[in-house]
Every structure is written in structure tokens, then in C-alpha cells.
Coordinates of C-alpha atoms and ligand atoms in Angstrom, one line a residue:
M10 CA -63.1 -13.8 -124.7
I11 CA -64.1 -17.3 -126.3
V12 CA -61.3 -20.0 -127.3
N13 CA -62.6 -22.4 -129.9
M14 CA -61.1 -25.5 -129.5
A15 CA -60.6 -27.3 -132.7
S16 CA -62.7 -30.7 -133.0
T17 CA -59.3 -32.6 -132.9
A18 CA -58.1 -30.9 -129.6
T19 CA -56.5 -33.4 -127.2
P20 CA -57.2 -33.1 -123.4
D21 CA -53.9 -32.0 -122.7
E22 CA -54.5 -29.2 -125.2
I23 CA -57.4 -28.2 -123.5
N24 CA -55.9 -28.3 -120.1
H25 CA -53.0 -26.3 -121.3
V26 CA -55.5 -23.5 -122.6
I27 CA -57.2 -23.5 -119.3
E28 CA -54.0 -23.2 -117.5
R29 CA -52.9 -20.3 -119.6
I30 CA -56.3 -18.6 -119.1
R31 CA -55.7 -18.8 -115.4
E32 CA -52.4 -17.6 -115.4
C33 CA -53.6 -14.4 -117.3
G34 CA -56.1 -13.7 -114.4
F35 CA -59.2 -14.9 -115.9
Q36 CA -61.7 -17.6 -115.0
E37 CA -62.3 -20.4 -117.4
H38 CA -65.7 -21.6 -118.2
V39 CA -65.5 -24.6 -120.1
I40 CA -68.4 -26.0 -122.3
Y41 CA -67.8 -29.7 -123.7
G42 CA -69.9 -29.7 -126.9
E43 CA -70.6 -32.9 -129.0
E44 CA -68.1 -31.8 -131.6
R45 CA -65.8 -29.5 -129.9
T46 CA -64.9 -27.8 -126.7
V47 CA -65.7 -24.0 -126.3
I48 CA -63.9 -22.0 -123.4
G49 CA -64.6 -18.8 -122.1
A50 CA -62.4 -16.4 -120.5
V51 CA -64.1 -14.4 -118.3
G52 CA -63.0 -11.6 -115.5
N53 CA -61.2 -8.4 -114.8
S54 CA -57.7 -8.4 -116.1
N55 CA -55.6 -6.1 -118.4
R56 CA -53.9 -9.4 -120.0
R57 CA -56.3 -9.9 -122.7
S58 CA -53.7 -9.8 -125.5
E59 CA -52.3 -12.7 -124.0
I60 CA -55.6 -14.8 -124.3
E61 CA -55.9 -13.3 -128.1
A62 CA -52.1 -14.8 -128.8
L63 CA -53.5 -18.1 -127.6
R64 CA -54.8 -18.5 -131.2
A65 CA -51.3 -19.9 -131.9
A66 CA -51.4 -22.5 -129.0
P67 CA -51.7 -26.3 -130.2
G68 CA -55.6 -27.5 -130.6
V69 CA -56.8 -23.9 -130.5
A70 CA -59.1 -23.1 -133.6
D71 CA -60.3 -19.4 -132.8
V72 CA -60.1 -16.6 -130.4
I73 CA -63.0 -14.3 -130.2
Q74 CA -64.2 -11.3 -128.3
I75 CA -67.6 -11.7 -126.7
A76 CA -69.2 -8.6 -128.0
H77 CA -71.7 -8.0 -125.0
P78 CA -70.7 -6.9 -121.2
F79 CA -72.8 -9.9 -120.3
K80 CA -70.6 -13.1 -121.2
L81 CA -71.6 -16.1 -119.3
V82 CA -75.4 -15.4 -120.1
S83 CA -74.5 -14.9 -123.6
R84 CA -75.4 -17.3 -126.5
Q85 CA -72.3 -16.2 -128.0
L86 CA -70.7 -18.4 -125.4
R87 CA -73.1 -21.2 -125.3
Q88 CA -75.5 -21.9 -128.6
A89 CA -77.4 -24.7 -126.8
R90 CA -80.3 -23.7 -124.7
T91 CA -80.1 -23.8 -121.0
I92 CA -82.7 -26.3 -119.7
V93 CA -83.3 -26.0 -116.0
D94 CA -84.6 -29.2 -114.3
V95 CA -86.7 -28.5 -111.4
R96 CA -87.9 -31.9 -110.0
G97 CA -88.3 -33.2 -113.5
V98 CA -90.1 -30.1 -114.7
K99 CA -87.8 -28.8 -117.8
V100 CA -87.9 -25.0 -118.2
G101 CA -86.5 -24.2 -121.4
G102 CA -87.5 -27.4 -123.3
D103 CA -89.9 -28.0 -125.8
E104 CA -93.2 -27.7 -123.4
L105 CA -94.4 -24.4 -122.2
V106 CA -94.2 -24.3 -118.5
V107 CA -96.9 -23.0 -116.5
I108 CA -96.1 -21.8 -113.0
A109 CA -99.5 -20.9 -111.0
G110 CA -100.8 -19.9 -107.6
P111 CA -101.8 -17.0 -105.3
C112 CA -99.9 -13.7 -105.4
S113 CA -99.7 -14.4 -101.6
V114 CA -99.9 -17.2 -99.4
E115 CA -103.0 -16.1 -97.2
S116 CA -103.9 -19.6 -95.4
E117 CA -103.5 -23.3 -95.7
D118 CA -106.9 -23.7 -97.1
Q119 CA -106.3 -20.9 -99.6
L120 CA -103.1 -22.4 -100.8
M121 CA -104.3 -26.1 -100.7
E122 CA -107.5 -25.2 -102.6
T123 CA -105.4 -23.4 -105.2
A124 CA -102.6 -25.8 -105.5
H125 CA -105.0 -28.7 -106.2
A126 CA -107.2 -27.0 -109.0
V127 CA -103.9 -25.8 -110.8
K128 CA -102.6 -29.2 -110.6
A129 CA -106.0 -30.8 -112.0
A130 CA -106.0 -27.9 -114.7
G131 CA -102.3 -28.9 -116.0
A132 CA -100.0 -26.5 -114.2
D133 CA -96.3 -27.4 -113.8
M134 CA -95.4 -25.7 -110.6
L135 CA -97.1 -23.8 -107.9
R136 CA -96.1 -20.4 -106.9
G137 CA -96.9 -18.4 -103.7
G138 CA -95.5 -15.4 -101.8
A139 CA -94.3 -15.9 -98.2
Y140 CA -92.5 -13.0 -98.2
K141 CA -94.0 -10.1 -100.1
P142 CA -92.5 -6.6 -101.4
R143 CA -95.5 -4.4 -100.9
T144 CA -95.2 -0.7 -101.8
S145 CA -96.9 0.4 -98.5
P146 CA -95.5 -0.6 -95.4
Y147 CA -99.5 -0.9 -94.1
D148 CA -100.4 -3.8 -97.0
F149 CA -100.2 -7.4 -96.3
Q150 CA -96.3 -8.5 -95.8
G151 CA -97.0 -12.2 -96.1
L152 CA -96.9 -15.3 -93.5
G153 CA -93.1 -15.7 -93.6
V154 CA -91.9 -19.2 -92.5
E155 CA -95.6 -20.5 -91.9
A156 CA -96.2 -19.9 -95.5
L157 CA -93.2 -21.8 -96.5
R158 CA -94.5 -24.8 -94.4
F159 CA -97.9 -24.7 -96.1
L160 CA -96.2 -24.4 -99.7
K161 CA -94.1 -27.5 -98.6
H162 CA -97.2 -29.3 -97.6
A163 CA -99.0 -28.5 -100.7
S164 CA -96.0 -29.7 -102.8
R165 CA -96.3 -32.9 -100.9
E166 CA -100.0 -33.1 -101.9
T167 CA -99.8 -32.4 -105.4
G168 CA -96.4 -33.1 -106.4
L169 CA -96.0 -29.7 -107.8
P170 CA -92.5 -28.1 -107.4
I171 CA -92.6 -24.8 -105.4
V172 CA -91.5 -21.2 -106.5
T173 CA -91.4 -18.8 -103.9
E174 CA -89.6 -15.2 -103.6
V175 CA -86.7 -14.6 -101.2
M176 CA -86.7 -10.8 -100.4
S177 CA -83.8 -10.5 -98.1
E178 CA -80.2 -11.9 -97.7
T179 CA -81.1 -13.1 -94.1
D180 CA -84.0 -15.5 -95.7
V181 CA -81.9 -17.2 -98.2
E182 CA -81.2 -20.1 -96.2
I183 CA -84.9 -20.6 -94.9
V184 CA -86.4 -20.1 -98.2
A185 CA -83.8 -22.4 -99.9
E186 CA -84.6 -25.0 -97.5
Y187 CA -88.5 -25.0 -98.4
A188 CA -88.5 -23.8 -102.1
D189 CA -87.5 -25.7 -105.5
V190 CA -87.2 -22.3 -107.1
L191 CA -86.1 -19.3 -105.3
Q192 CA -87.5 -16.1 -107.0
V193 CA -86.0 -12.8 -107.0
G194 CA -88.5 -10.1 -107.4
A195 CA -88.5 -7.2 -109.7
R196 CA -87.7 -4.6 -107.0
N197 CA -84.8 -6.8 -106.1
M198 CA -83.2 -7.4 -109.5
Q199 CA -80.5 -5.0 -108.8
N200 CA -80.0 -5.8 -105.0
F201 CA -76.3 -7.2 -106.0
S202 CA -75.6 -8.5 -102.4
L203 CA -78.7 -10.5 -102.5
L204 CA -77.6 -11.7 -106.1
R205 CA -74.2 -12.6 -104.6
K206 CA -75.8 -14.6 -101.6
L207 CA -77.8 -16.6 -103.9
A208 CA -75.2 -17.4 -106.6
P209 CA -73.9 -20.3 -104.4
V210 CA -77.3 -21.8 -103.6
S211 CA -78.0 -25.1 -105.3
K212 CA -81.7 -24.4 -106.2
P213 CA -82.5 -22.7 -109.5
I214 CA -83.3 -18.7 -109.3
L215 CA -86.2 -17.2 -111.1
L216 CA -85.1 -13.7 -111.8
K217 CA -87.6 -11.2 -112.6
R218 CA -86.9 -8.1 -114.7
G219 CA -86.8 -5.0 -112.6
P220 CA -89.5 -2.3 -113.5
S221 CA -87.3 0.1 -115.1
A222 CA -84.4 -2.2 -116.0
T223 CA -83.1 -2.3 -119.5
V224 CA -82.5 -5.8 -121.0
K225 CA -78.5 -5.4 -120.5
E226 CA -79.1 -4.6 -117.0
W227 CA -81.4 -7.6 -116.5
L228 CA -78.8 -10.1 -118.4
L229 CA -75.9 -8.3 -116.1
A230 CA -77.8 -9.4 -112.9
A231 CA -78.0 -12.7 -114.4
E232 CA -74.6 -12.7 -114.8
Y233 CA -73.9 -12.1 -111.2
L234 CA -75.5 -15.4 -110.6
L235 CA -73.8 -17.4 -113.3
S236 CA -70.4 -16.0 -112.6
G237 CA -70.9 -16.7 -109.0
G238 CA -71.6 -20.5 -109.8
N239 CA -75.5 -20.8 -110.3
A240 CA -75.9 -21.9 -113.9
N241 CA -79.8 -22.6 -113.2
V242 CA -81.2 -19.3 -113.8
I243 CA -84.7 -18.6 -115.1
L244 CA -85.5 -15.1 -116.6
C245 CA -89.1 -13.5 -116.2
E246 CA -90.6 -10.7 -118.1
R247 CA -92.9 -9.0 -115.7
G248 CA -93.6 -5.6 -117.2
I249 CA -92.1 -2.4 -117.2
K250 CA -92.8 1.2 -116.4
T251 CA -93.8 3.4 -119.3
F252 CA -96.2 6.4 -119.8
E253 CA -99.2 3.9 -120.4
T254 CA -101.3 3.9 -117.3
A255 CA -104.2 2.0 -118.7
T256 CA -102.2 -1.3 -117.7
R257 CA -100.5 -1.7 -114.7
N258 CA -97.0 -2.3 -116.5
T259 CA -96.3 -2.7 -120.2
L260 CA -95.5 -6.4 -120.7
D261 CA -92.5 -6.2 -123.0
L262 CA -93.0 -9.2 -125.2
A263 CA -90.0 -7.8 -127.6
A264 CA -87.7 -8.4 -124.7
V265 CA -88.8 -11.8 -124.5
A266 CA -88.1 -12.4 -128.1
L267 CA -84.7 -10.4 -128.0
V268 CA -83.5 -12.1 -124.5
K269 CA -84.1 -15.5 -126.4
E270 CA -81.7 -14.4 -129.3
L271 CA -79.0 -12.8 -126.8
S272 CA -79.0 -15.4 -124.1
H273 CA -79.1 -19.3 -123.6
L274 CA -81.2 -19.0 -120.5
P275 CA -84.9 -19.8 -120.7
V276 CA -87.3 -16.8 -120.4
L277 CA -90.9 -16.8 -118.9
A278 CA -93.6 -13.8 -119.1
D279 CA -95.8 -12.8 -116.5
P280 CA -99.0 -11.5 -117.6
S281 CA -100.5 -11.2 -114.3
H282 CA -98.0 -8.3 -113.3
G283 CA -97.2 -7.5 -116.6
T284 CA -100.9 -5.9 -117.4
G285 CA -102.5 -5.9 -113.9
L286 CA -105.8 -6.7 -115.6
R287 CA -107.3 -10.6 -115.5
S288 CA -109.2 -10.0 -118.8
L289 CA -105.6 -9.6 -120.6
I290 CA -104.0 -12.7 -119.2
T291 CA -105.3 -15.0 -121.7
P292 CA -104.7 -12.9 -124.9
M293 CA -101.0 -11.9 -123.4
S294 CA -100.2 -15.6 -122.4
K295 CA -100.9 -16.6 -126.1
A296 CA -98.9 -13.7 -127.2
A297 CA -96.1 -14.8 -125.2
A298 CA -96.3 -18.2 -126.2
A299 CA -96.1 -17.0 -129.8
V300 CA -93.0 -14.9 -129.3
G301 CA -91.3 -17.9 -128.0
A302 CA -91.5 -17.6 -123.9
D303 CA -90.6 -20.9 -122.4
G304 CA -93.6 -20.6 -119.8
L305 CA -95.8 -18.3 -117.7
L306 CA -96.3 -17.1 -114.5
I307 CA -100.0 -16.8 -113.9
E308 CA -101.6 -15.5 -110.6
V309 CA -104.5 -17.6 -109.5
H310 CA -106.7 -17.2 -106.3
P311 CA -110.2 -19.0 -105.2
C312 CA -111.7 -15.8 -104.6
P313 CA -110.0 -12.8 -106.1
E314 CA -112.2 -10.3 -104.8
R315 CA -111.2 -11.7 -101.2
A316 CA -107.2 -11.6 -102.3
L317 CA -105.0 -9.8 -99.9
S318 CA -102.8 -8.9 -102.9
D319 CA -103.0 -8.7 -106.6
G320 CA -107.0 -9.9 -106.8
P321 CA -107.7 -7.8 -109.9
Q322 CA -105.1 -9.4 -111.8
S323 CA -105.7 -12.9 -110.3
L324 CA -107.5 -15.8 -112.5
D325 CA -110.1 -17.7 -110.4
L326 CA -110.1 -21.4 -110.4
G327 CA -112.4 -21.7 -113.2
G328 CA -110.6 -19.2 -115.0
F329 CA -107.4 -20.6 -114.8
A330 CA -108.8 -24.0 -116.3
Q331 CA -110.1 -22.1 -118.9
L332 CA -106.8 -20.7 -119.7
M333 CA -105.0 -23.8 -119.9
I334 CA -107.5 -24.9 -122.5
A335 CA -106.8 -22.0 -124.7
L336 CA -103.0 -22.8 -124.2
G337 CA -103.7 -26.5 -125.3
K338 CA -102.2 -27.7 -122.1
Q339 CA -103.4 -30.9 -120.8
P340 CA -104.7 -31.5 -117.6
R341 CA -103.0 -34.1 -115.5
R342 CA -104.1 -37.8 -115.8
D343 CA -102.6 -38.1 -112.2
A344 CA -104.3 -35.0 -110.5
K345 CA -106.4 -35.4 -107.6
A346 CA -109.9 -33.7 -108.0
A347 CA -109.8 -30.0 -107.1
Ligands
LIG5 C1 -95.1 -11.4 -107.7 O1 -94.6 -12.3 -108.4 O2 -95.8 -11.8 -106.7 C2 -94.5 -10.2 -107.6 C3 -94.3 -9.6 -106.1 O3 -93.7 -9.8 -108.6 P1 -92.9 -8.6 -109.0 O4 -91.6 -8.7 -108.2 O5 -92.8 -8.9 -110.4 O6 -93.6 -7.5 -108.6
LIG6 MN1 -98.2 -10.5 -107.1

């Protein structure tokens, strides 16, 4: 339920509505706009009719139902777009944000070389997996805490904020200590206990869409984070499973455009996992930008043929620089040479 306060509503009238919302067993989410205050009443209570009756309360302009099962992520509740500020990089603002780096952190040298190169090419953030969700238990599983230390070092050297995946509830604390953005991988999108554990964390969360998740399920997963207190959520479309086998996944760009309509949260596209094919990264990056994606997640490796994971979908350093030129992203003037 959304309670729209009149533009003339006084602080006392707003507080009264908040008290009534609590009395009815709902949680209030107050959005103070430039012109008026909007109060979301969210929760599980059978006293909805009492909130509807608040239409008659002083200072209330209107009470409306939220049409979707996701509430706090909905644009119905919040028209203004959420901008997630990651150490000065604004995700969801006017600029296309590019997050680049290796699928897995394999060694300090591999990460440093990549970090300097992507920074020089104009990347905004550095990615790299320390804990890897691999389909086979025999594949490289990541360097864990050692990789987190390398990421921190690379961040200090380049100034780039770090995005890295947290796979398990037990690693939340340590990953939050090192990372600027905690990624929830596609396979964990509906790991509700992990989502609950991440909700109180003070760092932004990058929530990937599950390979078989509907848009509704994806937004409800984000709702777990917002309802638990973390408003800094970045969504990322990374391809879904379809009958098509020519590409690794099917990058669902319609979902990017749709989620921008349905939600105020920023949405990224990941053409690396979304296609599995290096040659498709540039065209699908341009397409993602054209449909309104707020940014891109791109896998980059100094020598993709030697990569311990996802080599075929990784750009080499020169390929990434070319992509950035194709996207019209300016290399940073303060970047150290790669
Ligand atoms: C990744 O970003 O390296 C990754 C494992 O992605 P996803 O969870 O989308 O498969
Ligand atoms: Mn990968």
C-alpha cells in the first residue's frame, strides 16, 4: 500500500500516518520527495482495510495498492531512480558504468596486469572471483581470502572499487571487509538465507538474475535485500537458459528494459556470461546500452587461452580497450600505464 501525503502535509500529520501504519502491523518506508512525502506500508498483516481508511486522515492525498508482489523495489513506490554510489562511481546515474576484470583471480600478477589495463582503458570498477561457483567440483574453485587480498591491493594501486562474489553465508563478513560491492551469483539468486544475511551489510549488493528465474522472482529476491535494510542494490542480467545452444545463455535484453520500467534500481548487463562468446561482447554491450542498461560487467584476461575459468568469453586487454572505444568511454587521464 502507498500513502501519498498532500504537498501541504505537516510533519505531525506524517508522523501520525506512520504511527497508524505501525499499529496495523506494517512497516513504513518513507520517501521524502521534493514536493511531497510518500509512505509505503509493507508487510504481512490482515489489517489492510485500516490503511485504506487512512484516506480520511489529515494530510493524506491518496492511498493506493501496489500492483506487484514486489513492493520496495517497485517504481510505483519510488519514481526517482536509485543511484548506488560506490566510492564515487554512480551506478544508475547518467554514465554507463563498466565493471571489468577476470572471471577468477588466479595470481597477483594476473590481477595487477588486468587491473592496470582496464583502468587505463576507462573501466570504472574491477571485478574478480575469489570464491567461484563452478559446475564441476574438479574445476578451479578460486583462491579465497588470498584473492581478496590481491583485489584490495589492486584497488589501492588503481583506485578502482572492487566487485567480488560472496557464495556462502559463512563468507559474508570476510568478503564485506575487502569488497566495495558484494556480488550474489546467478546460482545463489534464490538463496534466501544468504540474502537475509546480506541485507544488514553496509556495502552495495550486485544481484545477478538466476539462469532460470523469471523477472518477478528476480525482483522478489531484490525485495529480500531492501526489506531487510539494504537499499543499495544493483541488478544484473547475465543470460537465461533457453532451448538455444549456440550461445552459452540467452542474454535477455527485454528483461533489462522491462526491469527499468518496473523498478527504480539500476540494472547492468553481463554479455560475457550472457553469450559465452568473445565475439558477441561488443555488439551485445552496445545493444545493452541502447535498451537502457546502466552498466556492463565484462570478463577480461591477459591471456584468455590460459584462463582457469571462462576463457572463451573473456576479452584480452587489447580487446577490452577496443570495446571501450566502441562504447565511447574515455580512458582515464590519471590512469597508470598498463
Ligand atoms: C561470474 O560473474 O563470474 C559468475 C560466476 O557469474 P554468474 O553467477 O552470472 O554465472
Ligand atoms: Mn565467469
